[in-house]
Short mmCIF file of C-alpha atoms in Angstrom, two decimals:
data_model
loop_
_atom_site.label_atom_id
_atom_site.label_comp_id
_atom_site.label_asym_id
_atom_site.label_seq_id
_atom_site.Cartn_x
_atom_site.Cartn_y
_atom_site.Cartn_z
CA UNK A 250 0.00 0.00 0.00
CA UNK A 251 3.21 2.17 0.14
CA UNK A 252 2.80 2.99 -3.80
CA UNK A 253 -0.37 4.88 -2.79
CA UNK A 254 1.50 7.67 -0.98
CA UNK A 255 4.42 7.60 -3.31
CA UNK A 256 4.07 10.48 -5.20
CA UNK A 257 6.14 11.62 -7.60
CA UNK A 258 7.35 15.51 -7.39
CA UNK A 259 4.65 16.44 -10.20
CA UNK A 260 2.12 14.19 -8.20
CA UNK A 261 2.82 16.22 -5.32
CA UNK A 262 2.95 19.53 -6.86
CA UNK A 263 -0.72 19.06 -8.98
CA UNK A 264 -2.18 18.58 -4.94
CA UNK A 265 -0.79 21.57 -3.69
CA UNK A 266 -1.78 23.32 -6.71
CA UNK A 267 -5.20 22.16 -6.51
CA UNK A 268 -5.14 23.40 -2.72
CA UNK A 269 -4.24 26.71 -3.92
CA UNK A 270 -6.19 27.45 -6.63
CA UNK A 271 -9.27 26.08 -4.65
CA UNK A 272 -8.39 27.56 -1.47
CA UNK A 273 -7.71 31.14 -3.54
CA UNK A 274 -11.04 30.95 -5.53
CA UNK A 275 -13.18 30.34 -2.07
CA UNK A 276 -11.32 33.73 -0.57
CA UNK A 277 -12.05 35.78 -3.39
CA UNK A 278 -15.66 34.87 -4.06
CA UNK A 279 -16.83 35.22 -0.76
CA UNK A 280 -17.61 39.29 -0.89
CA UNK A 281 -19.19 39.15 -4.02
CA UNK A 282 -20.30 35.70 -3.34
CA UNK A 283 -22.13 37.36 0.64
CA UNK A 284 -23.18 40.61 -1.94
CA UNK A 285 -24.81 38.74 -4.51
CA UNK A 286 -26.90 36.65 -2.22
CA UNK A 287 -28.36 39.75 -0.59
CA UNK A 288 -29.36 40.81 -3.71
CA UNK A 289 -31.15 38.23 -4.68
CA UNK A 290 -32.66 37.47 -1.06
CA UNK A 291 -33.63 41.01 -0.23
CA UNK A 292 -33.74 43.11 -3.44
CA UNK A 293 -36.87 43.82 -5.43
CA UNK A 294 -36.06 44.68 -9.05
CA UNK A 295 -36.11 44.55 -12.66
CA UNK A 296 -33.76 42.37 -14.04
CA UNK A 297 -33.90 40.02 -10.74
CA UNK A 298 -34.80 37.08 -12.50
CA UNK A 299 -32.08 37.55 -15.49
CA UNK A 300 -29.03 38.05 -12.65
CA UNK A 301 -30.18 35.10 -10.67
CA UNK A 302 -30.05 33.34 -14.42
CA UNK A 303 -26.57 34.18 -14.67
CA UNK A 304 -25.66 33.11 -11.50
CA UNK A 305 -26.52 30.54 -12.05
CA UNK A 306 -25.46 29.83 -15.81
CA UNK A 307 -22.15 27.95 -14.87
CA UNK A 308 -24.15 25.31 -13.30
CA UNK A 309 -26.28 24.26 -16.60
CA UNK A 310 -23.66 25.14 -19.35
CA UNK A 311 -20.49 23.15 -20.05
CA UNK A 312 -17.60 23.97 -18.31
CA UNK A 313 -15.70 24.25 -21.33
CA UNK A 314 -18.25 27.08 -22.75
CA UNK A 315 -17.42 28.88 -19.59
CA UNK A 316 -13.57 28.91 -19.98
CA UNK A 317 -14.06 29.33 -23.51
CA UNK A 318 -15.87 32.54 -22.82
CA UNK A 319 -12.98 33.32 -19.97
CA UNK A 320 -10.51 33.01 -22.18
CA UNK A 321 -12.07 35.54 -25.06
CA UNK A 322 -12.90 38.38 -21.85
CA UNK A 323 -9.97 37.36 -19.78
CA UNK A 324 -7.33 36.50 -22.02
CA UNK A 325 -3.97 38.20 -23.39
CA UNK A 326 -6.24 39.72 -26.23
CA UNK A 327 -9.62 40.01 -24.55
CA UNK A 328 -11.05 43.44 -23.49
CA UNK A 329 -10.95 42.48 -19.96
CA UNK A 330 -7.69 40.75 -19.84
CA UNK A 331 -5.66 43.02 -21.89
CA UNK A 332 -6.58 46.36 -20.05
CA UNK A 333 -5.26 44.22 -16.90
CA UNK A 334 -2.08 43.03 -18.24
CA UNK A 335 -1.27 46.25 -19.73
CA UNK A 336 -1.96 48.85 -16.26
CA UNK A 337 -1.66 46.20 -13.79
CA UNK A 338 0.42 43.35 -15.11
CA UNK A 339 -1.93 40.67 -14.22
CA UNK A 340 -2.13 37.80 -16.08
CA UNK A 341 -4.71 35.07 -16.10
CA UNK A 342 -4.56 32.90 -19.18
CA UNK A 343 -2.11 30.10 -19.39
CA UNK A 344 -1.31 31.04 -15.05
CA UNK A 345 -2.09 29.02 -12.07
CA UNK A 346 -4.37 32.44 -11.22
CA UNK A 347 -6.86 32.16 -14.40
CA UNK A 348 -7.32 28.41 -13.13
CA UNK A 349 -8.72 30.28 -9.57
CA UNK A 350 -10.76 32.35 -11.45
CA UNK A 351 -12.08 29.59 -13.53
CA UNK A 352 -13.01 27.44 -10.56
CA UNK A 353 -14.31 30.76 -8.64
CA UNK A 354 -16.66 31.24 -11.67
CA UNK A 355 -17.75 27.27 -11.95
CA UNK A 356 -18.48 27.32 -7.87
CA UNK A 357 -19.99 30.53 -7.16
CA UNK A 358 -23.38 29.72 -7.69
CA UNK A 359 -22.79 26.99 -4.76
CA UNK A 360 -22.07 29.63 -2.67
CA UNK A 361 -24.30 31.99 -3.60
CA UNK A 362 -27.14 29.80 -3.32
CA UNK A 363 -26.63 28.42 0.31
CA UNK A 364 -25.81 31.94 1.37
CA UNK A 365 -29.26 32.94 -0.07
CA UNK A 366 -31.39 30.67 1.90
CA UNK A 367 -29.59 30.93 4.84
CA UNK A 368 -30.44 34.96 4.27
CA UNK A 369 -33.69 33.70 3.47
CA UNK A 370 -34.24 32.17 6.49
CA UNK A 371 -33.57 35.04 8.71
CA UNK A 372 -36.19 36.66 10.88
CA UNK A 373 -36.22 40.44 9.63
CA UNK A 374 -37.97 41.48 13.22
CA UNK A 375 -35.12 40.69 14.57
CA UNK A 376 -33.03 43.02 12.29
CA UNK A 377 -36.04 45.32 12.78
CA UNK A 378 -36.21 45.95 16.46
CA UNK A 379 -31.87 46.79 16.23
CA UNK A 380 -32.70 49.53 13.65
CA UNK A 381 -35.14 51.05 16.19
CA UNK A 382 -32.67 51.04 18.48
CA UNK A 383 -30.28 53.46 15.80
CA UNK A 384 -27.96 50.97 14.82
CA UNK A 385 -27.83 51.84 10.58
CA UNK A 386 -28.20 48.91 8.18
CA UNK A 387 -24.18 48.09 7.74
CA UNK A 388 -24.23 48.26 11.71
CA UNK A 389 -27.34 45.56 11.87
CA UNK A 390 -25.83 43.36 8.75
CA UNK A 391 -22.03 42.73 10.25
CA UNK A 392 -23.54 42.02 14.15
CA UNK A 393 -26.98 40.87 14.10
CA UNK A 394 -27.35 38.94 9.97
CA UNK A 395 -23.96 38.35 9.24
CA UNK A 396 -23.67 35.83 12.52
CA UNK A 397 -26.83 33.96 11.83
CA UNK A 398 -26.10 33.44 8.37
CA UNK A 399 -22.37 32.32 9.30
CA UNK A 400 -23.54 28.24 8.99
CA UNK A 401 -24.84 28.65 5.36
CA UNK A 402 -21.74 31.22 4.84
CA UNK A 403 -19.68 27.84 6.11
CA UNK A 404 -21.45 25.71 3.72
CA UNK A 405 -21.50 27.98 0.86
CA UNK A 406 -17.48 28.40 1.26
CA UNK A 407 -17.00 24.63 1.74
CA UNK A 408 -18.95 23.84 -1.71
CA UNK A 409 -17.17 26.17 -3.27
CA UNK A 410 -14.04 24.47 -1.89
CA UNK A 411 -14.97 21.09 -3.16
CA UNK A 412 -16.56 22.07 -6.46
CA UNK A 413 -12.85 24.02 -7.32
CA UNK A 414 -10.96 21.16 -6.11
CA UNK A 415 -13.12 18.84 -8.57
CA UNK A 416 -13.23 21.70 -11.68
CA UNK A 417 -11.90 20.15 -15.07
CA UNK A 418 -13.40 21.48 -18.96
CA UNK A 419 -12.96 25.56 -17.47
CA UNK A 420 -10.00 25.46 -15.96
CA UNK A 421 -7.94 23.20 -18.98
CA UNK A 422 -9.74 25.34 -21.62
CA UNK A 423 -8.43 28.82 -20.06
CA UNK A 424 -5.46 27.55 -18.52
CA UNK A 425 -4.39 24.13 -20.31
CA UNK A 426 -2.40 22.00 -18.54
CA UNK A 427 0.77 22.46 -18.17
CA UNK A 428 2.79 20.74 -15.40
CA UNK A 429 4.06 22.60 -12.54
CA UNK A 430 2.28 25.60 -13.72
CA UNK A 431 -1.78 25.10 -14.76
CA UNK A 432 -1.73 21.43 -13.84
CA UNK A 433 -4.55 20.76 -11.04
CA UNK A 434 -5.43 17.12 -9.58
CA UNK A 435 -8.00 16.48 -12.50
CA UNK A 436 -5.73 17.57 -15.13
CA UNK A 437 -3.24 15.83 -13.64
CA UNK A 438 -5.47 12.61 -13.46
CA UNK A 439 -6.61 12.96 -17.18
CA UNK A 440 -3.19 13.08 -18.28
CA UNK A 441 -2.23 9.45 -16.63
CA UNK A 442 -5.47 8.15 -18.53
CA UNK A 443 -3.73 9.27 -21.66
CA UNK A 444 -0.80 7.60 -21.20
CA UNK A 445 0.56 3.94 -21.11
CA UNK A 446 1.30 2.64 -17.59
CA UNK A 447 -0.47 5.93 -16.16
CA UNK A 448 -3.14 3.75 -14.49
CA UNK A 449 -1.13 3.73 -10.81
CA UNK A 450 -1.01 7.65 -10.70
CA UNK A 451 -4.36 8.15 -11.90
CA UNK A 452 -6.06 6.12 -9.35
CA UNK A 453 -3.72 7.56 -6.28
CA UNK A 454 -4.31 11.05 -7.34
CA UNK A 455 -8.25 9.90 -7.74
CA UNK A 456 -8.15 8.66 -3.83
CA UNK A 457 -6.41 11.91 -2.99
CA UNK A 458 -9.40 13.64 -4.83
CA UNK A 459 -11.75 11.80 -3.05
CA UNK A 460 -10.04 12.51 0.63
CA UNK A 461 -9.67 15.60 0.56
CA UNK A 462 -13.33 16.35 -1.11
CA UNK A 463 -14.76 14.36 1.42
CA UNK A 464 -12.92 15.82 4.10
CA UNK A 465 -14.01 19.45 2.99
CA UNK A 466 -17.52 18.36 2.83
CA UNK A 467 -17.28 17.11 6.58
CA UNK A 468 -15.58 19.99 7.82
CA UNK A 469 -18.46 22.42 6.65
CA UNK A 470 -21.30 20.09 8.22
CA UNK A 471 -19.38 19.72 11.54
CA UNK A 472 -18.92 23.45 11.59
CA UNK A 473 -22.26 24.16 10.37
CA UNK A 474 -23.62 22.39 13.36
CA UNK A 475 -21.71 23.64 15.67
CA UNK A 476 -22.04 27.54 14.81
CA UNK A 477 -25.64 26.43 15.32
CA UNK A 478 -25.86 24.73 18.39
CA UNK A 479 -23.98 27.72 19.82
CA UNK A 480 -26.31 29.97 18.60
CA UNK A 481 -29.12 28.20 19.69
CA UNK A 482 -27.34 28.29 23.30
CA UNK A 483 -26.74 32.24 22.81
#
């Protein structure tokens, strides 16, 4: 059973890159991710329906459509992506940063969405009675809503997590795969399925998938419950 932990340098570097990227795309989607969510679970609009549709887009279209369409925005040559490499020098295409962004894109309407209902699910009387007491609206969100949303905010952020960590068509199509650099655990495992022999690393890189998914997904439900058994207590 010693094979399954022998990873080779590459083996070991497509895990920590997957870490990264994953851990990176769960960080920066959370404002937006927290903003969004509001949106949709307070605001009354035109338009509502359409940005709750593209939201949610990246869940019903292929992945690779979405880092196809990445790639024209965000790209060396795209509108987006050259006005950023030009005044800021930030590159996405072809970096281990536009495979973040790809998996940010492909889990954010995980996070969005179990952010939502937990916003949902709030009692606005309580929110209600601090306002009459002066507090203003930013005051009520960061002490009274922002603490009983915090186990769907856990949940959202762990699915987002596990969905980057699993992300494949996007993140090759903007990215590719190159080792060391754009190489994530599925890339890595598609790659030993194209080769001869490649079987061994594919299926230790597929249990290390599986591990650390799992453990992710565990994580967020023990720390769900317990952010609610405390508040329950408070």
């Amino acid at each position: 059973m010693n094979w399954l932990l022998d990873l080779t340098p590459d083996e070991w570097n497509a895990v920590r890159l997957s870490i990264k990227v994953a851990t990176v795309a769960m960080v920066a989607s959370l404002p937006p991710g927290i903003l969004i969510a509001l949106v949709l679970a307070r605001g009354q609009f035109w338009g509502k329906t359409l940005l709750n549709g593209l939201v949610h887009l990246p869940l019903i279209l292929p992945p690779v459509v979405i880092g196809y369409l990445l790639l024209l925005s965000f790209g060396r040559r795209g509108p987006v992506g050259a006005f950023l490499a030009e005044h800021f020098g930030i590159v996405f295409s072809f970096r281990w940063t536009g495979a973040a962004l790809a998996c940010a894109v492909m889990g954010f309407p995980l996070m969005v969405r179990a952010i939502r209902l937990s916003i949902e699910a709030v009692d606005r009387r309580i929110e209600a009675a601090a306002g009459t007491l002066g507090a203003n609206p930013l005051w009520v969100f960061a002490t009274i809503t922002l603490p009983l949303i915090l186990p769907g905010l856990i949940t959202g952020a762990i699915l987002s997590f596990a969905k980057a960590m699993g992300e494949f068509g996007a993140t090759i199509t903007f990215v590719s795969n190159i080792p060391n650099q754009t190489q994530t655990l599925p890339s890595a495992i598609y790659t030993f399925t194209q080769v001869p022999g490649g079987d061994a690393g594919a299926f230790r890189l597929t249990l290390i998938s599986i591990v650390i998914s799992m453990a992710a997904l565990v994580a967020s439900e023990v720390l769900a419950r317990r952010v609610g058994r405390r508040m329950d207590i408070e």
